[in-house]
Structures are given as C-alpha cells and as structure tokens.
C-alpha positions as semicolon CSV with decimal commas, in nm:
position;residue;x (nm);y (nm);z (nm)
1;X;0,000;0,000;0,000
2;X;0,280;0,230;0,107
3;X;0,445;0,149;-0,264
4;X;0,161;0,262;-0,415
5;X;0,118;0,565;-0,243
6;X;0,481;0,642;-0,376
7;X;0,418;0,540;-0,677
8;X;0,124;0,764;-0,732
9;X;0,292;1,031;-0,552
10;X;0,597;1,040;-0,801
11;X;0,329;0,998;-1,037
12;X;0,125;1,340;-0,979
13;X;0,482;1,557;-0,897
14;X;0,613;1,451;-1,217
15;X;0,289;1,538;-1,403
16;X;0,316;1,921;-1,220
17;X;0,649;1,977;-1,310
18;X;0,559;1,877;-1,676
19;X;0,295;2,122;-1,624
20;X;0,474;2,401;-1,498
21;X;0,773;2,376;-1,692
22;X;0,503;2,360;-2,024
23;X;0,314;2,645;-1,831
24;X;0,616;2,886;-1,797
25;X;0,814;2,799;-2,094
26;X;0,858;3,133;-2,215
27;X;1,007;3,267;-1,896
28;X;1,239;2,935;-1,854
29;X;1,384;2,961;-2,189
30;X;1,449;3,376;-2,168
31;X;1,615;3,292;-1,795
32;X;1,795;3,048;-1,999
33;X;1,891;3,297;-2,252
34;X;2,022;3,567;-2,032
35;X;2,200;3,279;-1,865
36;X;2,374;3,175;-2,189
37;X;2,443;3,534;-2,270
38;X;2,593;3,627;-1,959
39;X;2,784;3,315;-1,909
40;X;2,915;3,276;-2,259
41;X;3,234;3,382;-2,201
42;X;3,304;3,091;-1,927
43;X;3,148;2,846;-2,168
44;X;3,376;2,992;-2,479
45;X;3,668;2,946;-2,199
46;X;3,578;2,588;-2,114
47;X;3,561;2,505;-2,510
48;X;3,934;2,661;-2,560
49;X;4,031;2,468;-2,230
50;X;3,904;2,119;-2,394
51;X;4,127;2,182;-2,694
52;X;4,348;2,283;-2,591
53;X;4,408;1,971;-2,309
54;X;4,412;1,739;-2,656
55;X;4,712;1,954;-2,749
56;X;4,882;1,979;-2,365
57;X;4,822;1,628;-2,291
58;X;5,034;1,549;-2,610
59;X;5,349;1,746;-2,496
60;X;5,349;1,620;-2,137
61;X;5,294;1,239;-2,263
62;X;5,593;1,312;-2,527
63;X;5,849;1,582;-2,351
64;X;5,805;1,493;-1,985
65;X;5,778;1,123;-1,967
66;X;6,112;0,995;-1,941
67;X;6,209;1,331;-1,734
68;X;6,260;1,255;-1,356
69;X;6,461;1,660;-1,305
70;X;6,233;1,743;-0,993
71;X;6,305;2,109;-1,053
72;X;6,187;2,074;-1,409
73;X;5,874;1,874;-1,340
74;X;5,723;2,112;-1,121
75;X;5,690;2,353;-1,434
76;X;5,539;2,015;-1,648
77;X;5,245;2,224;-1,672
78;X;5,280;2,553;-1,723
79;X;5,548;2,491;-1,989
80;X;5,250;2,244;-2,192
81;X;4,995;2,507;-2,118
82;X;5,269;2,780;-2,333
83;X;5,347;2,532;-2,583
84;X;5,003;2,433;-2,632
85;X;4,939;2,818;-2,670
86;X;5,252;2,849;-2,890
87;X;5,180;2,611;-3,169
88;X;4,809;2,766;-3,191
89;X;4,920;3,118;-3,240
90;X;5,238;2,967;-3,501
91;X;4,945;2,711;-3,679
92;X;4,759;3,081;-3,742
93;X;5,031;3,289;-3,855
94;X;5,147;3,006;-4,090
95;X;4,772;3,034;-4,241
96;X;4,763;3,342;-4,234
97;X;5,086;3,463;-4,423
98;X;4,971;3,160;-4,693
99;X;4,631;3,305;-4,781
100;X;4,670;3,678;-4,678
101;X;4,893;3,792;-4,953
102;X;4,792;3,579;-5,232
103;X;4,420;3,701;-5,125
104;X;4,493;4,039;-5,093
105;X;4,665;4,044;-5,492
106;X;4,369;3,847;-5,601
107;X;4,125;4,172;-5,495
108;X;4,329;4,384;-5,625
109;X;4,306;4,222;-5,976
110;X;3,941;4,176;-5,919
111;X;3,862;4,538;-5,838
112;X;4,083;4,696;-6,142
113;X;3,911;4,435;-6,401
114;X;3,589;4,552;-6,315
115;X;3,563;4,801;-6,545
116;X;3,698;4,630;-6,843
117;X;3,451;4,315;-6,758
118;X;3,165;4,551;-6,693
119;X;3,235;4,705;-7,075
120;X;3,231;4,351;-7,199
121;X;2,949;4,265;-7,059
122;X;2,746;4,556;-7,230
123;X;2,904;4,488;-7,564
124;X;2,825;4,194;-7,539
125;X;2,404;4,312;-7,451
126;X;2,439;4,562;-7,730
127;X;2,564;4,284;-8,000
128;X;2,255;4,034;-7,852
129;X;1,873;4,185;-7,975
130;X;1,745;3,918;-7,781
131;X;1,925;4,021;-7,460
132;X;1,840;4,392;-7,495
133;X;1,474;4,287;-7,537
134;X;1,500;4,101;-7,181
135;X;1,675;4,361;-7,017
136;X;1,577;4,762;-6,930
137;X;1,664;5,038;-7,225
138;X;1,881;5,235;-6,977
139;X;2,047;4,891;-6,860
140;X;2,142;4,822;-7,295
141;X;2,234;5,185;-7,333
142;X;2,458;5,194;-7,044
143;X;2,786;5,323;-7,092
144;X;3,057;5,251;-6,786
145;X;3,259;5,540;-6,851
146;X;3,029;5,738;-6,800
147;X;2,926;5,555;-6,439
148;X;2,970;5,796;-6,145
149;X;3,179;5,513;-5,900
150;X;3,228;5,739;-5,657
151;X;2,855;5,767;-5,648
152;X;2,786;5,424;-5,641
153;X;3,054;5,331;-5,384
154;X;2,882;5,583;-5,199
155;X;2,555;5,464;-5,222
156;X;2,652;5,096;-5,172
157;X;2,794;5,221;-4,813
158;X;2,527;5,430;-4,721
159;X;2,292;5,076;-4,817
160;X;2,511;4,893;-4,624
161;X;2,532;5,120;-4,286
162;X;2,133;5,134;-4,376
163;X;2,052;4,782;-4,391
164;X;2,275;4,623;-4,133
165;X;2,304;4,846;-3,903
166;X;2,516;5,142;-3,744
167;X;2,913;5,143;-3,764
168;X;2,847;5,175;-3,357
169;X;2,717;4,811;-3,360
170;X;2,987;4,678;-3,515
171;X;3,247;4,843;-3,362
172;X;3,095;4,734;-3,017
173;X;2,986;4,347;-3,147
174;X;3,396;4,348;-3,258
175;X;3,503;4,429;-2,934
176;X;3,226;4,192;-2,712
177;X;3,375;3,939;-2,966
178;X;3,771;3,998;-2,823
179;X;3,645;4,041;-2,482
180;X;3,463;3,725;-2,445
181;X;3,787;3,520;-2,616
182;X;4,041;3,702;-2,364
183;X;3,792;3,602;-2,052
184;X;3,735;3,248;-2,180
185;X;4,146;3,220;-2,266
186;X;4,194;3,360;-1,913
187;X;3,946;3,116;-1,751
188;X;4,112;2,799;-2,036
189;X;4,428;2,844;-1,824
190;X;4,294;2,840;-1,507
191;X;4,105;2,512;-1,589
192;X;4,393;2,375;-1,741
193;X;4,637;2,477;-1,419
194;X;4,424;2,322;-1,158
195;X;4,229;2,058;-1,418
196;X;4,280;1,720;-1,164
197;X;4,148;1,954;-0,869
198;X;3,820;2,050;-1,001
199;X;3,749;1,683;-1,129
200;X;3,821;1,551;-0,766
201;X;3,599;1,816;-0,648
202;X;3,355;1,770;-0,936
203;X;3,340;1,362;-0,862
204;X;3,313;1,430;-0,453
205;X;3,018;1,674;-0,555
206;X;2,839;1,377;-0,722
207;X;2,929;1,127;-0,463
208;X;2,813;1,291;-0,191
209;X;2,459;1,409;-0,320
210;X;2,371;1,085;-0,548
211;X;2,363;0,758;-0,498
212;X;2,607;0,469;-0,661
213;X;2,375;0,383;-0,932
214;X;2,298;0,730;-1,045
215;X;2,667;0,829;-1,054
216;X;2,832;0,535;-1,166
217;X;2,578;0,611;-1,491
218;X;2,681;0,996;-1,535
219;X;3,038;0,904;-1,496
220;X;2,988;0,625;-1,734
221;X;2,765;0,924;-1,966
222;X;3,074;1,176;-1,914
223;X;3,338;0,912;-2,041
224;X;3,177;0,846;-2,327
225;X;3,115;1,180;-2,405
226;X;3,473;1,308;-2,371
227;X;3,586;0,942;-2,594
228;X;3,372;1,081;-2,920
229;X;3,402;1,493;-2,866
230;X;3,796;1,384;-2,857
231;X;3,774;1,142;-3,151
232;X;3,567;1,370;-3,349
233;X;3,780;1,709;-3,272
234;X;4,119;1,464;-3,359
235;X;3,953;1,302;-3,666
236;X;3,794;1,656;-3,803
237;X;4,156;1,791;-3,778
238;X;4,322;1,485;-3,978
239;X;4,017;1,478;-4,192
240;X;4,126;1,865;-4,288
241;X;4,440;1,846;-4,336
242;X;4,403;1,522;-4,556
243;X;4,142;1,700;-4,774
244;X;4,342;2,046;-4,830
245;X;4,716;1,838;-4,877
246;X;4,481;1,648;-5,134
247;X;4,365;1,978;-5,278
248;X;4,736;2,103;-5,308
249;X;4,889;1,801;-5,503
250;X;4,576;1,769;-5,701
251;X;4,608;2,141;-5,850
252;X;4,961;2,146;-5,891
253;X;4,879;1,840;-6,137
254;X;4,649;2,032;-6,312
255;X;4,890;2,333;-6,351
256;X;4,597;2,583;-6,151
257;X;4,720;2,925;-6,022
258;X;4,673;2,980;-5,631
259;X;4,720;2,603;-5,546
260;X;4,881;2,639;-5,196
261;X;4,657;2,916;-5,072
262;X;4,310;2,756;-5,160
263;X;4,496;2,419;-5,068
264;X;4,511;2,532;-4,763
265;X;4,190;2,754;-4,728
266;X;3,990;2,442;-4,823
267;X;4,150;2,285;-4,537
268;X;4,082;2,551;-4,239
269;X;3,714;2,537;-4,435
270;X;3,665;2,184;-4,431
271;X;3,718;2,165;-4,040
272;X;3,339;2,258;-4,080
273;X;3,198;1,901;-4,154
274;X;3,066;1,813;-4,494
275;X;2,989;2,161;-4,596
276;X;3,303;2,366;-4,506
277;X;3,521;2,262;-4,837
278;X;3,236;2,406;-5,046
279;X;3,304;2,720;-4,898
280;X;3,681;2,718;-4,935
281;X;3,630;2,589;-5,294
282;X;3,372;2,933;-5,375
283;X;3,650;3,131;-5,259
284;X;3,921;2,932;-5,506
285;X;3,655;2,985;-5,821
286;X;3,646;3,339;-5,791
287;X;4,031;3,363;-5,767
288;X;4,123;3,153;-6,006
289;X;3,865;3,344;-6,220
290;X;4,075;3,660;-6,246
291;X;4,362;3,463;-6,397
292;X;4,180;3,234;-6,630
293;X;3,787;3,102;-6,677
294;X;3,883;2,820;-6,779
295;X;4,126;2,705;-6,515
296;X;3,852;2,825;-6,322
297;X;3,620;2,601;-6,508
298;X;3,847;2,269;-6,430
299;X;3,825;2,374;-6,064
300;X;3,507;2,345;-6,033
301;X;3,501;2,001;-6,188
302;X;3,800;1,854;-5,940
303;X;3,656;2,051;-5,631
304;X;3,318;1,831;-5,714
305;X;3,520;1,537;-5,759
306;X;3,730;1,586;-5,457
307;X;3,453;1,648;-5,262
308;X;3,255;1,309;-5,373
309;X;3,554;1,142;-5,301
310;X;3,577;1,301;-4,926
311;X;3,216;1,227;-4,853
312;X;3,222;0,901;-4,982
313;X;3,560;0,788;-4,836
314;X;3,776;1,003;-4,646
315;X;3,493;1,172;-4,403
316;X;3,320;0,864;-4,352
317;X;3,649;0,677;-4,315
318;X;3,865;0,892;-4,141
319;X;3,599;1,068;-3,875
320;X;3,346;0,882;-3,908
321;X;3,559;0,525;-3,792
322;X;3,728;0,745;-3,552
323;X;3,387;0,789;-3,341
324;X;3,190;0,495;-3,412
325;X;2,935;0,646;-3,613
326;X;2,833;0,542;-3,960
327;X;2,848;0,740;-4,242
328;X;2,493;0,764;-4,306
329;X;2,499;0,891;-3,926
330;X;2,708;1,141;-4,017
331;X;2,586;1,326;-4,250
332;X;2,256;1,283;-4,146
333;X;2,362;1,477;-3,777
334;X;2,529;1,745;-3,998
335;X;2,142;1,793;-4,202
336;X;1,956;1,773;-3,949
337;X;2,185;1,954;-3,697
338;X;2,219;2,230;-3,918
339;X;1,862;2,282;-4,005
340;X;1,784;2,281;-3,646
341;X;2,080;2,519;-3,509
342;X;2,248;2,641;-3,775
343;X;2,648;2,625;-3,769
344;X;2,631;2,541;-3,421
345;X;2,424;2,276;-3,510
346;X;2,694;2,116;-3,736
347;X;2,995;2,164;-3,569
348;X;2,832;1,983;-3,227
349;X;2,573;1,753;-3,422
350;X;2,815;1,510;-3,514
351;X;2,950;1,385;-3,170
352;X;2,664;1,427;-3,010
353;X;2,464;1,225;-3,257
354;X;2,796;0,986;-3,180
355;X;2,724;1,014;-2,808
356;X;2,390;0,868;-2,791
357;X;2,447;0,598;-3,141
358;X;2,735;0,447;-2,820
359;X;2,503;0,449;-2,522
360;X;2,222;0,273;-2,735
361;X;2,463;0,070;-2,861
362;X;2,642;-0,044;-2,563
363;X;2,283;-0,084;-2,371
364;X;2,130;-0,307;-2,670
365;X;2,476;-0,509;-2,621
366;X;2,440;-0,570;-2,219
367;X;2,007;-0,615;-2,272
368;X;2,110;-0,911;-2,543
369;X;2,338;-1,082;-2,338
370;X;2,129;-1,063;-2,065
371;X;1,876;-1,232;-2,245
372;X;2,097;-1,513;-2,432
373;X;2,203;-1,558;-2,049
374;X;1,858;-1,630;-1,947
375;X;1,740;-1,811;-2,309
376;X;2,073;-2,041;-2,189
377;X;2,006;-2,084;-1,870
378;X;1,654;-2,209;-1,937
C-alpha cells in the first residue's frame, strides 16, 4: 500500500512539473537565454580549455615522460599550457601569411578588371537583340565610362550602414567578440592549471549528493562523451588536413594558379563538416577566375570530384571510424543539426549524434546478453 502511495505520488509531482515547466516555458527559456548570454564567455573558456588539453596532454605524454629533473617537473604544466598556446598562435600565422597575400593580390586584380569586364558585358548586350529585349533600355544603353563610381561606392555604403546596421554596432559586437575570447582564454588556463582539482571536487560533488547507481551512470555518460568529442575534434583535424594536402597536389597536377593558398583555405574550411570545403572551394573559383575562366572552369570540376571522393571515403572513413558512427549517421547529424541550429548545429551535431548511437549501442549489447544468459540458462 505504502508502494503505491509512492508510486502515485511520483506519479502526480512529475505530471506538475511537466505542467509548470510547459506552463512557464517562455520565462524558462528567456532565464535560460540571459544565462547563456551572460555566461558565454566561461562556456567559450571551457571550449578553448578542452582543446586545448588534446594539445597539452600530447606534450606532457611526449616531452616529460622519461624526465625525472624534480626542478623541471614542477613547471610540467605551465610549460605544456605555453606550448600548447605556442603552436596555436604559429598554426595561425602560418595560415595566415599563406592566404593573406595571395588574397589580398587576387582583390586587387578583381577590383581593377571591373571596369573592363563591366564594358564587356554591355558589348556583349548591345551585340545580342534578344538580350536587350530582356533587359531595361537604360540597362542596354549603359555606358561605364560614363558611371559615377564614386557615387555608387557611396551609395553601396550608405545601403550597407542602412541595412545592417550602425558602424556603432559593429564596432561594439567586434570588441564583445575579443572580450569574451580574452575572458574564456583567461578562464582555459585556469582550468587547465588546476584541471585534476576541479574533477576531484567535481566527482566528490556527485558522490556525496547521489547515490552509486545514479553516478556510476553519469560518470559512465561523461566518459563516453569526452571518448567521441575527442575522436571527433582529432579526426575533423586529420580529416582537414588530408582533404586540403589532397587539394594542393591535385592542382599542382592540373597546372591551376593559387594552389597552396586555396589548398590550404579548403582545409581551415573543411574543419566545418561536410559543408566547409564548399566554402573554401567558392573562394578558389572566384580567384582563379581573375587569372583564367577556364582554369577556373576545371576547378570546379576537381573541387566536385574531390569532394565526392571526401564524402564518400575520407569523411566517412577517417571521422566517421574514428567515433563509431556510420556514415549515413554522419551526415545525417550534420542535415539535421544544421537545419535545427544552424552552424552550431553542425559543428556539435556530429558527436553528439555519436554520443547517444554508443550508449544505445552499448545498452542493446548488455540487454542481449542478458537475455541469451537467461534463453541459456533455461
């Protein structure tokens, strides 16, 4: 009787809080908001602090094992923490002094070709009846040199500052943007300084207010969550670099200007999943454009190819094996993740989707060999 009383009152506070949470949605999901908002600089600092322990627990594994200088030891982690730091900032300025220049020429051939394309292209309206007949008289009689550009420059800005909003709002989004990475950096290092304290503390925490059962399972939760966000950070990377050194060799081959820089552009692009190499491969079109339309034309035919042959074999292959997850899996968590969240959505919907395919998995494992247990023993 007392069960049932139990039962029925678990029963009826469940069914309120279902109510009340349904009830006040609107108000838990704006506190939930502001707490995002407010917090986001500690969460951006715990995502640095997660990537960059891949990279710090790499040095201390390889510089400091066989190292028994006391002395030396005691600075183990500071001196991973800089070098950690170190390679990050070199990896960037390596990228950066590969596509910044070759980028910054390609502009500047874009911008002073305009004019002679934009000539072109109205010869080429004036020479066509049926194109003038499609188009607007004062578009077929237009004349570029006689095209006020400091008018339309003008006008484009004054669109621009129009339409998406105040130079104000920018300027202040830019710096909310550097102040939130310093905090998070700031609180990264502090994580990573005093990282086996706060998981003692963290594990006491749960210990003391939950039972075995219930902790043994969010430990159990945890570790497989940290085994496919690792796999799938480590994989994305390899994946990447794999994909642009492909890009590289394959445009040398084919004799196409620009090959190192949207080599690797593609790469830093592809660390987006499925999608990202489209986006570096946009960006190599239009450059190789200003040099040639048809190199620019073979591009585009072994970007497509590459790409088939990175979401038929090396994605699935090289991330996909690296967290468990099948390739149909994959991409669709990067679909539906990105439909539902946006970027965010498919940077994170991967290993998460990766995250619950292993639980499931590993549960439907221990159920079935519970059951062959019992089909044997009877």
């Amino acid at each position: 009787m007392k069960k049932d009383k139990n039962i029925l009152l678990k029963a009826a506070l469940s069914i309120i809080s279902i109510f009340l949470v349904i009830y006040y949605w609107k108000h838990i999901t704006w506190g939930m908001g502001k707490f995002i908002n407010v917090a986001n600089p500690l969460i951006m600092g715990a995502m640095i602090a997660y990537i960059l322990n891949i990279i710090m627990k790499f040095y201390e594994k390889t510089l400091f094992q066989k190292i028994k200088n006391e002395n030396i030891l005691k600075f183990k982690r500071t001196i991973s923490i800089l070098l950690s730091l170190g390679s990050i900032v070199i990896l960037f300025i390596l990228i950066a002094r590969l596509i910044i220049p070759e980028l910054k020429s390609c502009i500047e051939v874009l911008v002073s070709g305009i004019p002679e394309f934009s000539n072109h292209i109205i010869d080429l309206i004036k020479e066509n009846p049926h194109i003038q007949d499609l188009l607007p008289e004062s578009v077929s009689t237009l004349n570029i040199d006689m095209v006020n550009w400091k008018e339309v420059i003008d006008n484009t800005l004054k669109w621009f500052t129009l339409g998406a909003g105040t130079v104000i709002e920018y300027v202040t989004s830019f710096f909310s943007i550097i102040f939130n990475f310093v905090v998070g950096l700031i609180f990264a290092i502090y994580i990573l300084s005093d990282k086996e304290n706060l998981s003692n503390q963290f594990k006491r925490m749960i210990k003391t207010y939950t039972n075995d059962k219930i902790s043994k399972n969010l430990f159990y939760v945890l570790r497989v969550t940290d085994q496919c966000f690792h796999n799938f950070i480590v994989g994305q990377c390899m994946e990447a670099v794999i994909l642009g050194g492909l890009c590289i060799i394959g445009m040398l081959i084919l004799r196409l200007p620009y090959a190192v820089m949207i080599g690797v552009f593609i790469g830093c692009t592809a660390l987006i999943p499925i999608a990202g190499a489209y986006i570096g491969a946009i960006v190599g079109v239009i450059m190789i454009f200003t040099v040639s339309p048809i190199k620019a034309v073979f591009f585009i035919v072994f970007i497509l190819i590459l790409q088939q042959l990175e979401n038929q074999l090396i994605y699935p292959k090289v991330v996909g094996s690296s967290i468990g997850l099948p390739g149909i899996w994959v991409f669709a968590s990067v679909m539906i993740g990105g439909g539902l969240f946006g970027i965010q959505g498919v940077l994170f919907g991967i290993p998460t989707v990766s995250v619950i395919y292993q639980l499931i998995k590993n549960d439907l494992r221990k159920r079935e060999n519970v059951l062959t247990s019992i089909e044997f023993e009877v």
